[in-house]
XYZ file of C-alpha atoms in Angstrom:
349
model
C 0.000 0.000 0.000
C 1.201 3.463 -0.894
C 1.411 5.932 1.997
C 1.260 9.724 2.052
C 2.437 11.461 5.221
C 1.052 14.967 5.701
C 3.158 16.891 8.210
C 6.722 15.656 8.716
C 7.663 17.205 12.012
C 8.821 15.016 14.889
C 5.764 12.729 14.890
C 5.252 12.712 11.142
C 8.866 11.703 10.553
C 8.479 8.922 13.099
C 5.323 7.726 11.342
C 7.080 7.832 7.962
C 9.987 5.736 9.207
C 7.638 3.119 10.632
C 5.616 2.983 7.402
C 8.794 2.667 5.336
C 9.982 -0.274 7.441
C 6.741 -2.276 7.194
C 6.708 -5.025 4.541
C 3.227 -4.105 3.276
C 3.584 -0.319 3.033
C 5.826 2.093 1.165
C 6.067 5.854 1.510
C 5.049 7.479 -1.768
C 4.945 11.181 -0.909
C 5.636 13.539 1.990
C 3.745 16.829 2.335
C 4.815 19.703 4.556
C 4.654 23.482 4.484
C 8.419 23.455 5.082
C 9.673 22.402 1.639
C 13.238 21.915 2.825
C 12.273 19.587 5.630
C 10.074 17.493 3.333
C 12.778 17.365 0.657
C 15.468 16.179 3.074
C 13.349 13.327 4.357
C 12.070 12.432 0.876
C 15.626 12.058 -0.403
C 16.281 9.551 2.360
C 13.179 7.510 1.498
C 13.494 7.884 -2.258
C 9.962 9.297 -2.507
C 8.346 12.505 -3.748
C 7.543 15.590 -1.707
C 5.230 18.577 -1.951
C 4.094 21.627 -0.035
C 0.483 21.012 -1.109
C -1.198 18.379 1.011
C -4.269 18.485 -1.242
C -2.208 16.948 -4.053
C -0.758 14.270 -1.802
C -4.089 12.921 -0.537
C -5.596 12.689 -4.042
C -2.798 10.695 -5.665
C -3.846 7.440 -7.334
C -0.813 5.623 -5.936
C -1.740 6.525 -2.339
C -3.897 4.085 -0.376
C -3.217 5.355 3.152
C -2.809 8.881 4.509
C -1.087 9.690 7.795
C -2.133 13.091 9.147
C 0.460 14.566 11.531
C -0.189 18.283 11.246
C -0.910 20.902 13.918
C -4.316 20.234 15.474
C -6.264 22.798 13.475
C -5.516 20.950 10.205
C -6.112 17.388 11.387
C -9.796 17.257 10.493
C -9.613 19.138 7.158
C -6.784 16.928 5.896
C -8.270 13.741 7.313
C -11.723 14.420 5.875
C -10.280 15.258 2.437
C -8.297 12.008 2.467
C -11.365 9.961 3.400
C -13.410 11.636 0.665
C -10.611 10.747 -1.753
C -11.043 7.085 -0.794
C -7.976 6.703 1.444
C -7.627 4.941 4.772
C -6.506 7.394 7.450
C -4.353 7.338 10.564
C -4.921 10.731 12.152
C -2.842 11.969 15.048
C -4.611 12.726 18.297
C -6.756 14.613 19.128
C -8.213 13.952 15.613
C -9.936 17.360 15.487
C -10.508 20.428 17.627
C -14.301 20.064 17.555
C -16.408 16.951 18.052
C -18.511 17.979 15.053
C -15.459 17.775 12.796
C -14.599 14.331 14.160
C -18.176 13.184 13.592
C -17.971 14.154 9.930
C -14.773 12.122 9.604
C -16.413 9.092 11.216
C -19.424 9.390 8.924
C -17.211 9.690 5.841
C -15.198 6.605 6.790
C -18.366 4.622 7.478
C -20.007 5.551 4.181
C -16.893 4.667 2.166
C -16.072 1.556 4.254
C -12.629 2.924 5.043
C -10.505 2.462 8.150
C -10.096 5.533 10.332
C -7.702 5.274 13.257
C -6.608 7.885 15.806
C -2.970 7.960 16.921
C -3.375 7.023 20.578
C -0.128 5.087 20.662
C -0.127 4.785 24.479
C -2.483 1.818 24.024
C 0.432 0.020 22.370
C 3.038 0.691 25.051
C 3.942 -2.696 26.569
C 2.955 -1.832 30.150
C -0.447 -0.480 29.095
C -1.065 -3.323 26.650
C -0.159 -5.892 29.335
C -2.362 -4.104 31.855
C -5.342 -4.257 29.511
C -4.675 -7.918 28.776
C -4.680 -8.726 32.516
C -7.726 -6.535 33.070
C -9.629 -8.272 30.253
C -8.869 -11.635 31.860
C -10.432 -10.437 35.122
C -7.165 -10.168 37.070
C -8.416 -7.254 39.192
C -12.139 -7.962 39.135
C -14.666 -5.287 38.239
C -13.100 -1.855 37.612
C -13.787 0.866 40.153
C -11.383 3.790 39.810
C -8.742 5.129 37.436
C -6.183 7.629 38.706
C -3.703 8.970 36.182
C -1.260 11.792 35.497
C 0.695 12.776 32.405
C 2.917 15.755 31.776
C 6.288 17.125 30.891
C 8.683 19.749 32.072
C 8.024 22.350 29.410
C 11.237 22.830 27.446
C 12.616 26.375 27.057
C 10.597 28.362 24.538
C 7.684 25.920 24.681
C 5.183 28.769 24.743
C 6.487 29.918 21.341
C 5.848 26.577 19.639
C 2.655 25.872 17.700
C 1.003 24.213 20.713
C 1.093 27.585 22.444
C -0.744 29.275 19.568
C -4.525 28.801 19.965
C -5.005 29.461 16.246
C -3.040 26.260 15.525
C -3.600 24.099 18.602
C -7.290 24.725 19.301
C -6.572 24.284 23.014
C -3.853 23.586 25.535
C -2.777 20.713 27.737
C -6.242 19.135 27.793
C -6.208 18.637 24.030
C -2.497 17.728 24.107
C -1.704 15.254 26.890
C -5.143 15.167 28.468
C -6.760 13.338 25.564
C -4.644 10.152 25.765
C -5.518 9.898 29.470
C -9.208 10.192 28.602
C -8.822 7.551 25.888
C -7.078 5.100 28.221
C -9.594 5.693 31.021
C -12.491 5.061 28.657
C -10.747 1.908 27.349
C -10.818 0.472 30.866
C -13.964 2.002 32.367
C -16.320 2.501 29.414
C -18.155 5.613 28.248
C -18.424 8.577 30.584
C -21.747 10.228 31.353
C -20.854 13.069 33.723
C -17.691 15.184 33.804
C -16.228 17.856 36.055
C -13.157 19.798 35.001
C -10.897 22.722 35.695
C -8.372 24.123 33.222
C -5.844 26.714 34.367
C -3.032 28.812 32.932
C -0.574 28.692 35.803
C 2.802 29.492 34.265
C 2.971 29.520 30.456
C 1.192 32.813 29.903
C -0.575 32.007 26.662
C -4.190 32.195 27.845
C -6.666 30.997 26.721
C -4.298 28.042 26.127
C -4.277 26.133 29.413
C -1.165 24.530 30.903
C -2.966 22.312 33.454
C -6.185 20.313 33.433
C -7.851 18.536 36.338
C -10.739 16.182 35.542
C -13.170 13.860 37.291
C -15.084 11.612 34.885
C -18.007 9.411 35.934
C -19.052 6.226 34.119
C -21.706 3.562 34.685
C -21.893 1.534 37.910
C -20.106 4.198 39.942
C -16.814 4.025 38.043
C -14.701 7.178 38.276
C -11.529 8.475 36.595
C -9.439 11.189 38.260
C -6.970 12.741 35.794
C -4.308 15.446 35.800
C -2.327 16.577 32.752
C 0.313 19.280 33.161
C 2.882 21.394 31.358
C 4.321 22.504 34.711
C 5.669 19.289 36.245
C 9.237 20.315 35.263
C 10.061 16.656 34.707
C 8.387 14.235 32.300
C 6.063 11.834 34.107
C 3.413 9.250 33.254
C 1.462 7.074 35.658
C -1.770 5.145 35.105
C -3.476 3.335 37.980
C -6.562 1.110 37.823
C -8.228 -0.156 40.995
C -10.773 -2.956 40.843
C -12.759 -5.105 43.240
C -9.989 -7.689 43.300
C -6.801 -5.659 43.067
C -4.977 -3.021 41.057
C -2.754 -2.358 38.055
C -0.158 0.420 38.078
C 1.711 1.341 34.882
C 4.513 3.869 35.112
C 7.067 5.403 32.782
C 7.113 5.441 29.000
C 10.830 4.932 28.514
C 13.325 7.656 27.674
C 12.880 10.856 29.643
C 9.699 9.480 31.230
C 11.689 6.796 33.010
C 11.744 2.993 32.703
C 8.422 1.449 31.754
C 6.964 -0.908 34.341
C 3.756 -2.576 35.477
C 2.633 -3.772 38.909
C -0.280 -6.148 39.502
C -1.622 -6.219 43.030
C -4.051 -8.915 44.170
C -6.272 -7.921 47.064
C -6.186 -10.222 50.064
C -9.361 -9.486 52.063
C -8.267 -11.552 55.061
C -4.570 -10.834 55.268
C -3.309 -7.518 53.835
C -1.162 -6.217 52.235
C -1.872 -7.338 48.648
C 0.299 -9.819 46.822
C 2.184 -8.086 44.037
C 3.812 -9.106 40.791
C 5.807 -6.707 38.645
C 7.083 -6.490 35.084
C 9.837 -4.324 33.604
C 10.036 -3.377 29.935
C 13.610 -2.248 29.246
C 13.510 -2.890 25.498
C 12.318 0.614 24.639
C 9.308 2.144 22.947
C 7.981 -0.043 20.131
C 4.458 1.381 20.376
C 4.666 3.188 17.043
C 5.459 -0.014 15.154
C 2.829 -1.930 17.091
C 0.240 0.711 16.314
C 1.101 0.680 12.611
C 0.897 -3.135 12.477
C -2.529 -3.023 14.096
C -3.695 -0.326 11.657
C -2.524 -2.217 8.588
C -4.094 -5.390 9.985
C -7.415 -3.559 10.355
C -7.228 -2.398 6.731
C -6.439 -5.876 5.437
C -9.282 -7.511 7.379
C -11.701 -4.560 7.080
C -12.303 -4.413 10.810
C -12.581 -1.568 13.290
C -9.103 -0.643 14.570
C -8.117 -0.024 18.170
C -8.543 3.689 18.952
C -10.964 4.025 16.063
C -12.494 7.209 14.765
C -15.515 6.513 16.982
C -13.208 6.293 20.000
C -11.608 9.593 19.031
C -15.034 11.207 18.689
C -16.061 10.085 22.176
C -12.847 11.528 23.630
C -13.569 14.881 21.997
C -17.069 14.899 23.432
C -15.507 14.535 26.868
C -13.039 17.324 26.037
C -15.850 19.686 25.075
C -17.707 18.871 28.274
C -14.590 19.518 30.370
C -14.005 22.924 28.813
C -17.643 23.772 29.448
C -17.449 22.506 33.029
C -14.395 24.675 33.713
C -16.015 27.700 32.145
C -19.367 27.313 33.949
C -18.067 25.908 37.244
C -20.381 22.912 37.279
C -20.670 19.281 36.279
C -21.726 18.599 32.685
C -23.898 15.776 31.422
C -21.918 14.595 28.427
C -25.060 13.489 26.626
C -26.061 17.131 26.305
C -22.575 18.598 25.924
C -21.807 20.605 22.802
C -19.556 23.535 22.065
C -15.935 24.481 21.640
C -12.910 22.342 22.413
C -10.475 25.040 23.382
C -9.580 28.641 23.843
C -9.458 29.284 20.115
C -13.249 29.009 19.952
C -14.082 30.870 23.161
C -14.305 34.264 21.456
C -16.452 32.904 18.667
C -19.136 31.740 21.119
């Protein structure tokens, strides 16, 4: 299958390298507003390059489009690719409005195309192992998720595109908050009621928030408590699931986030503390390759992928409800939640 990669920054280049290394895909064209950057990478892959993404997604020799642009372009590029008959892997958050994501889902459904959102944390070994154990009933019925995700905020971070609401469509909620929402929903199911607070504590780019605090309620009393931050000053990831029979704690993502690990605790109701078993994953981050393999497998078998477009849409509905909750200072019923997904849309009403 021929692949077009639209946006060849850090993530787009990573996606291109993974696609080029897979036996069933080849990179045909790279598209980026920075012609020099696209040309340098294209010379390495022996493929074509362009500054016009519209041309790339319409090519007859392209079967799959990877969208790795700033947030504001994710939905326009992804929707154009789907309408051109291409399968799409779109980086998170997929769109800056739930309505845009819904149009992408509808387009994929009508054309019987595969639409996947780039929530690669699902493919990290600790998270994947945790979900495998959870699915086998290792910790009983799920009760609570507690999770945090953030980074130190490198010098000049506020000057990058994520700090520009015209490009990002929001701040830390739509950046590192969305993968926490996706993981929590993967374990707990759909959320019905959300409470949130977004703040601009340090990186003075309001209305782009640098911290988000969220409490999400699901069926049967299940609750997720999440914090995503640009002000931790050191990269950190931790995901904890507590069930009726024990707990799962995944920490680290490798590299600057620290060694990846997983702890399974089995509750002993008669003789605490719990019995624990732990796993270490020193081999590094292979989530990008695992995610690509799963995507290509979904295309070949015409099945719904993990982190599908529908999953991405549900995450964005939670995002919209959280922004509304923070703005109005109250809980929001997600079934009735509509509106903007970030500071960029606040002034538009």
